[in-house]
Amino acid sequence: MGDYSAEDFTATWAAHDLGEVVVSAKEVHDRVLELGRQITHDYANNPPLLVCVLKGAINFMSDLMRSIELPVEVDFMAVSSYGAATKTSGVVRIVKDLDVDLLNRDVLIVEDVVDSGLTLNYLRQYLGARSPRSLEVCALLLKEGEQRVEQSLKYVGFVIPADFVVGYGLDVNERYRNLDAIYTFTGEV
Ligand code: IMP
Ligand code: MG
């Protein structure tokens, strides 16, 4: 992870399109360790299969899996939701499916952000149909007041305002994923 002493310094190539820091690199780091401890405790007898939802959850997955002190397994899915760049349509296309079997596994979906909840709702049904023993969600961010689909999220990193955000895996047009902090996006889409 990045250099926390530099958390208030925004990369010059990005500064121009970024607003305020919504979650600093240090806050992300500390919270991911807490989530890891919680998951380690809750899944002590049944190490989970972590399912990373590409691409937005890559940074989160990478840090979270290293903060869990259990023999976890990991796999990846890629989904793409149709619609305008900063709003989801709820129609989800599976771009890359899982490699492993979910039968009787304790599956933990690792997501970057839950906004309308439509993407997650779709994923839950899609993966739930493969008979996992349990299916839970660990979302780094939950947007306030945006959920059109009721979600029960076992783990949430931060509840944030409904603004569009980038950084720490989150993108706009594939950019800004490599920032260590999470910022509001103020540029043109
Ligand atoms: P939902 O289906 O509305 O919950 O949207 C979920 C997906 O939309 C997330 O997995 C992200 O990929 C994307 N998304 C939603 N809000 C943001 C944001 O603020 N920044 C970047 N991507 C977002
Ligand atoms: Mg996502």
CSV table of N, CA and C and ligand atoms in Angstrom, one decimal, residues 53-57 79 81 85-90 92 111-121 123 141 143 146-148 151 160-167 169-172 177 182-183 185, ligand 1:
chain,number,residue,atom,x,y,z
A,53,VAL,N,-14.8,-9.0,-7.4
A,53,VAL,CA,-15.6,-8.5,-8.6
A,53,VAL,C,-14.7,-7.5,-9.3
A,54,LEU,N,-14.1,-7.9,-10.4
A,54,LEU,CA,-13.3,-7.1,-11.2
A,54,LEU,C,-14.0,-6.0,-11.9
A,55,LYS,N,-13.4,-4.8,-12.2
A,55,LYS,CA,-12.1,-4.6,-11.8
A,55,LYS,C,-12.0,-3.7,-10.5
A,56,GLY,N,-13.1,-3.1,-10.2
A,56,GLY,CA,-13.1,-2.1,-9.1
A,56,GLY,C,-12.6,-2.6,-7.8
A,57,ALA,N,-12.7,-3.9,-7.5
A,57,ALA,CA,-12.4,-4.4,-6.2
A,57,ALA,C,-11.0,-5.0,-6.1
A,79,VAL,N,-17.7,-8.4,-14.3
A,79,VAL,CA,-19.0,-8.0,-14.8
A,79,VAL,C,-18.9,-6.6,-15.4
A,81,SER,N,-21.7,-3.5,-16.3
A,81,SER,CA,-23.1,-3.1,-16.4
A,81,SER,C,-23.3,-2.0,-17.4
A,85,ALA,N,-21.7,6.3,-18.0
A,85,ALA,CA,-20.5,6.0,-17.3
A,85,ALA,C,-20.6,6.1,-15.8
A,86,THR,N,-21.4,6.9,-15.3
A,86,THR,CA,-21.5,7.1,-13.8
A,86,THR,C,-22.8,6.6,-13.2
A,87,LYS,N,-23.6,5.9,-14.0
A,87,LYS,CA,-24.8,5.3,-13.4
A,87,LYS,C,-25.0,3.9,-14.0
A,88,THR,N,-25.4,3.0,-13.1
A,88,THR,CA,-25.6,1.6,-13.5
A,88,THR,C,-27.0,1.5,-14.0
A,89,SER,N,-27.1,0.6,-15.0
A,89,SER,CA,-28.5,0.3,-15.5
A,89,SER,C,-29.2,-0.8,-14.9
A,90,GLY,N,-28.4,-1.6,-14.2
A,90,GLY,CA,-29.0,-2.8,-13.5
A,90,GLY,C,-28.9,-4.0,-14.4
A,92,VAL,N,-26.6,-6.5,-16.1
A,92,VAL,CA,-25.3,-6.9,-15.9
A,92,VAL,C,-24.9,-8.0,-16.9
A,111,GLU,N,-16.6,-6.7,-3.0
A,111,GLU,CA,-17.1,-5.6,-3.9
A,111,GLU,C,-16.5,-4.3,-3.6
A,112,ASP,N,-16.3,-3.4,-4.6
A,112,ASP,CA,-15.8,-2.1,-4.3
A,112,ASP,C,-16.9,-1.2,-3.7
A,113,VAL,N,-18.0,-1.1,-4.4
A,113,VAL,CA,-19.0,-0.1,-3.9
A,113,VAL,C,-20.4,-0.6,-4.3
A,114,VAL,N,-21.3,-0.4,-3.3
A,114,VAL,CA,-22.7,-0.7,-3.6
A,114,VAL,C,-23.5,0.6,-3.7
A,115,ASP,N,-24.0,0.8,-4.9
A,115,ASP,CA,-24.7,2.1,-5.2
A,115,ASP,C,-26.2,1.8,-5.2
A,116,SER,N,-26.8,1.4,-6.3
A,116,SER,CA,-28.2,1.1,-6.4
A,116,SER,C,-28.4,-0.3,-5.8
A,117,GLY,N,-27.3,-1.1,-5.8
A,117,GLY,CA,-27.4,-2.5,-5.3
A,117,GLY,C,-27.8,-3.5,-6.4
A,118,LEU,N,-28.1,-3.0,-7.6
A,118,LEU,CA,-28.5,-3.8,-8.7
A,118,LEU,C,-27.5,-4.9,-9.1
A,119,THR,N,-26.2,-4.4,-9.2
A,119,THR,CA,-25.2,-5.3,-9.6
A,119,THR,C,-25.0,-6.5,-8.6
A,120,LEU,N,-25.0,-6.1,-7.4
A,120,LEU,CA,-24.8,-7.1,-6.3
A,120,LEU,C,-26.0,-8.1,-6.3
A,121,ASN,N,-27.2,-7.5,-6.4
A,121,ASN,CA,-28.4,-8.3,-6.4
A,121,ASN,C,-28.3,-9.4,-7.5
A,123,LEU,N,-25.6,-10.5,-8.9
A,123,LEU,CA,-24.5,-11.5,-8.6
A,123,LEU,C,-24.9,-12.5,-7.6
A,141,LEU,N,-17.3,0.1,0.1
A,141,LEU,CA,-18.1,1.3,0.3
A,141,LEU,C,-19.6,1.1,0.1
A,143,LYS,N,-23.0,3.4,-0.6
A,143,LYS,CA,-23.5,4.8,-0.8
A,143,LYS,C,-24.8,5.0,0.0
A,146,GLU,N,-28.9,5.2,-1.5
A,146,GLU,CA,-29.0,5.0,-2.9
A,146,GLU,C,-29.7,3.6,-3.2
A,147,GLN,N,-29.8,2.8,-2.2
A,147,GLN,CA,-30.2,1.4,-2.5
A,147,GLN,C,-31.6,1.2,-3.0
A,148,ARG,N,-31.7,0.9,-4.2
A,148,ARG,CA,-33.0,0.5,-4.8
A,148,ARG,C,-33.4,-0.9,-4.5
A,151,GLN,N,-30.3,-4.6,0.6
A,151,GLN,CA,-29.2,-5.5,0.6
A,151,GLN,C,-28.9,-5.8,2.1
A,160,ILE,N,-20.7,6.2,2.6
A,160,ILE,CA,-20.3,7.5,2.1
A,160,ILE,C,-21.4,8.2,1.4
A,161,PRO,N,-21.3,9.5,1.2
A,161,PRO,CA,-22.4,10.2,0.5
A,161,PRO,C,-22.5,9.7,-0.9
A,162,ALA,N,-23.6,10.0,-1.6
A,162,ALA,CA,-23.9,9.4,-2.9
A,162,ALA,C,-23.1,9.9,-4.1
A,163,ASP,N,-22.2,10.8,-3.8
A,163,ASP,CA,-21.4,11.3,-5.0
A,163,ASP,C,-20.6,10.3,-5.7
A,164,PHE,N,-20.2,10.5,-6.9
A,164,PHE,CA,-19.4,9.6,-7.6
A,164,PHE,C,-17.9,9.7,-7.1
A,165,VAL,N,-17.3,8.6,-6.9
A,165,VAL,CA,-16.0,8.6,-6.3
A,165,VAL,C,-15.0,7.8,-7.2
A,166,VAL,N,-13.7,8.1,-7.1
A,166,VAL,CA,-12.7,7.3,-7.8
A,166,VAL,C,-11.5,7.1,-6.8
A,167,GLY,N,-10.6,6.2,-7.2
A,167,GLY,CA,-9.4,5.8,-6.5
A,167,GLY,C,-9.6,4.5,-5.8
A,169,GLY,N,-9.0,1.5,-6.8
A,169,GLY,CA,-9.7,0.5,-7.6
A,169,GLY,C,-10.8,1.1,-8.4
A,170,LEU,N,-11.5,2.2,-7.8
A,170,LEU,CA,-12.6,2.7,-8.5
A,170,LEU,C,-12.2,3.7,-9.6
A,171,ASP,N,-12.9,3.6,-10.7
A,171,ASP,CA,-12.5,4.3,-11.9
A,171,ASP,C,-13.6,5.2,-12.5
A,172,VAL,N,-13.2,6.1,-13.4
A,172,VAL,CA,-14.1,6.6,-14.4
A,172,VAL,C,-13.3,6.5,-15.7
A,177,ARG,N,-7.7,4.2,-10.9
A,177,ARG,CA,-7.7,3.0,-10.1
A,177,ARG,C,-6.5,3.0,-9.2
A,182,ILE,N,-9.5,7.6,-1.7
A,182,ILE,CA,-10.8,7.7,-2.5
A,182,ILE,C,-11.2,9.2,-2.5
A,183,TYR,N,-11.5,9.7,-3.7
A,183,TYR,CA,-11.8,11.1,-3.9
A,183,TYR,C,-13.2,11.2,-4.6
A,185,PHE,N,-15.1,12.8,-7.7
A,185,PHE,CA,-14.7,13.1,-9.1
A,185,PHE,C,-15.4,14.3,-9.6
B,1,IMP,P1,-24.8,-0.5,-8.5
B,1,IMP,O1,-25.3,-1.7,-9.3
B,1,IMP,O2,-25.6,0.7,-8.7
B,1,IMP,O3,-24.8,-0.9,-7.0
B,1,IMP,O4,-23.4,-0.1,-8.9
B,1,IMP,C1,-22.3,-0.9,-8.6
B,1,IMP,C2,-21.2,-0.8,-9.6
B,1,IMP,O5,-21.1,0.4,-10.3
B,1,IMP,C3,-19.9,-0.9,-8.7
B,1,IMP,O6,-19.5,-2.2,-8.6
B,1,IMP,C4,-19.0,0.0,-9.5
B,1,IMP,O7,-18.3,-0.8,-10.4
B,1,IMP,C5,-19.8,1.0,-10.2
B,1,IMP,N1,-19.9,2.2,-9.4
B,1,IMP,C6,-21.0,2.7,-8.6
B,1,IMP,N2,-20.7,3.8,-8.0
B,1,IMP,C7,-19.4,4.1,-8.4
B,1,IMP,C8,-18.5,5.2,-8.1
B,1,IMP,O8,-18.9,6.2,-7.3
B,1,IMP,N3,-17.3,5.2,-8.6
B,1,IMP,C9,-16.9,4.2,-9.5
B,1,IMP,N4,-17.7,3.2,-9.8
B,1,IMP,C10,-18.9,3.1,-9.2
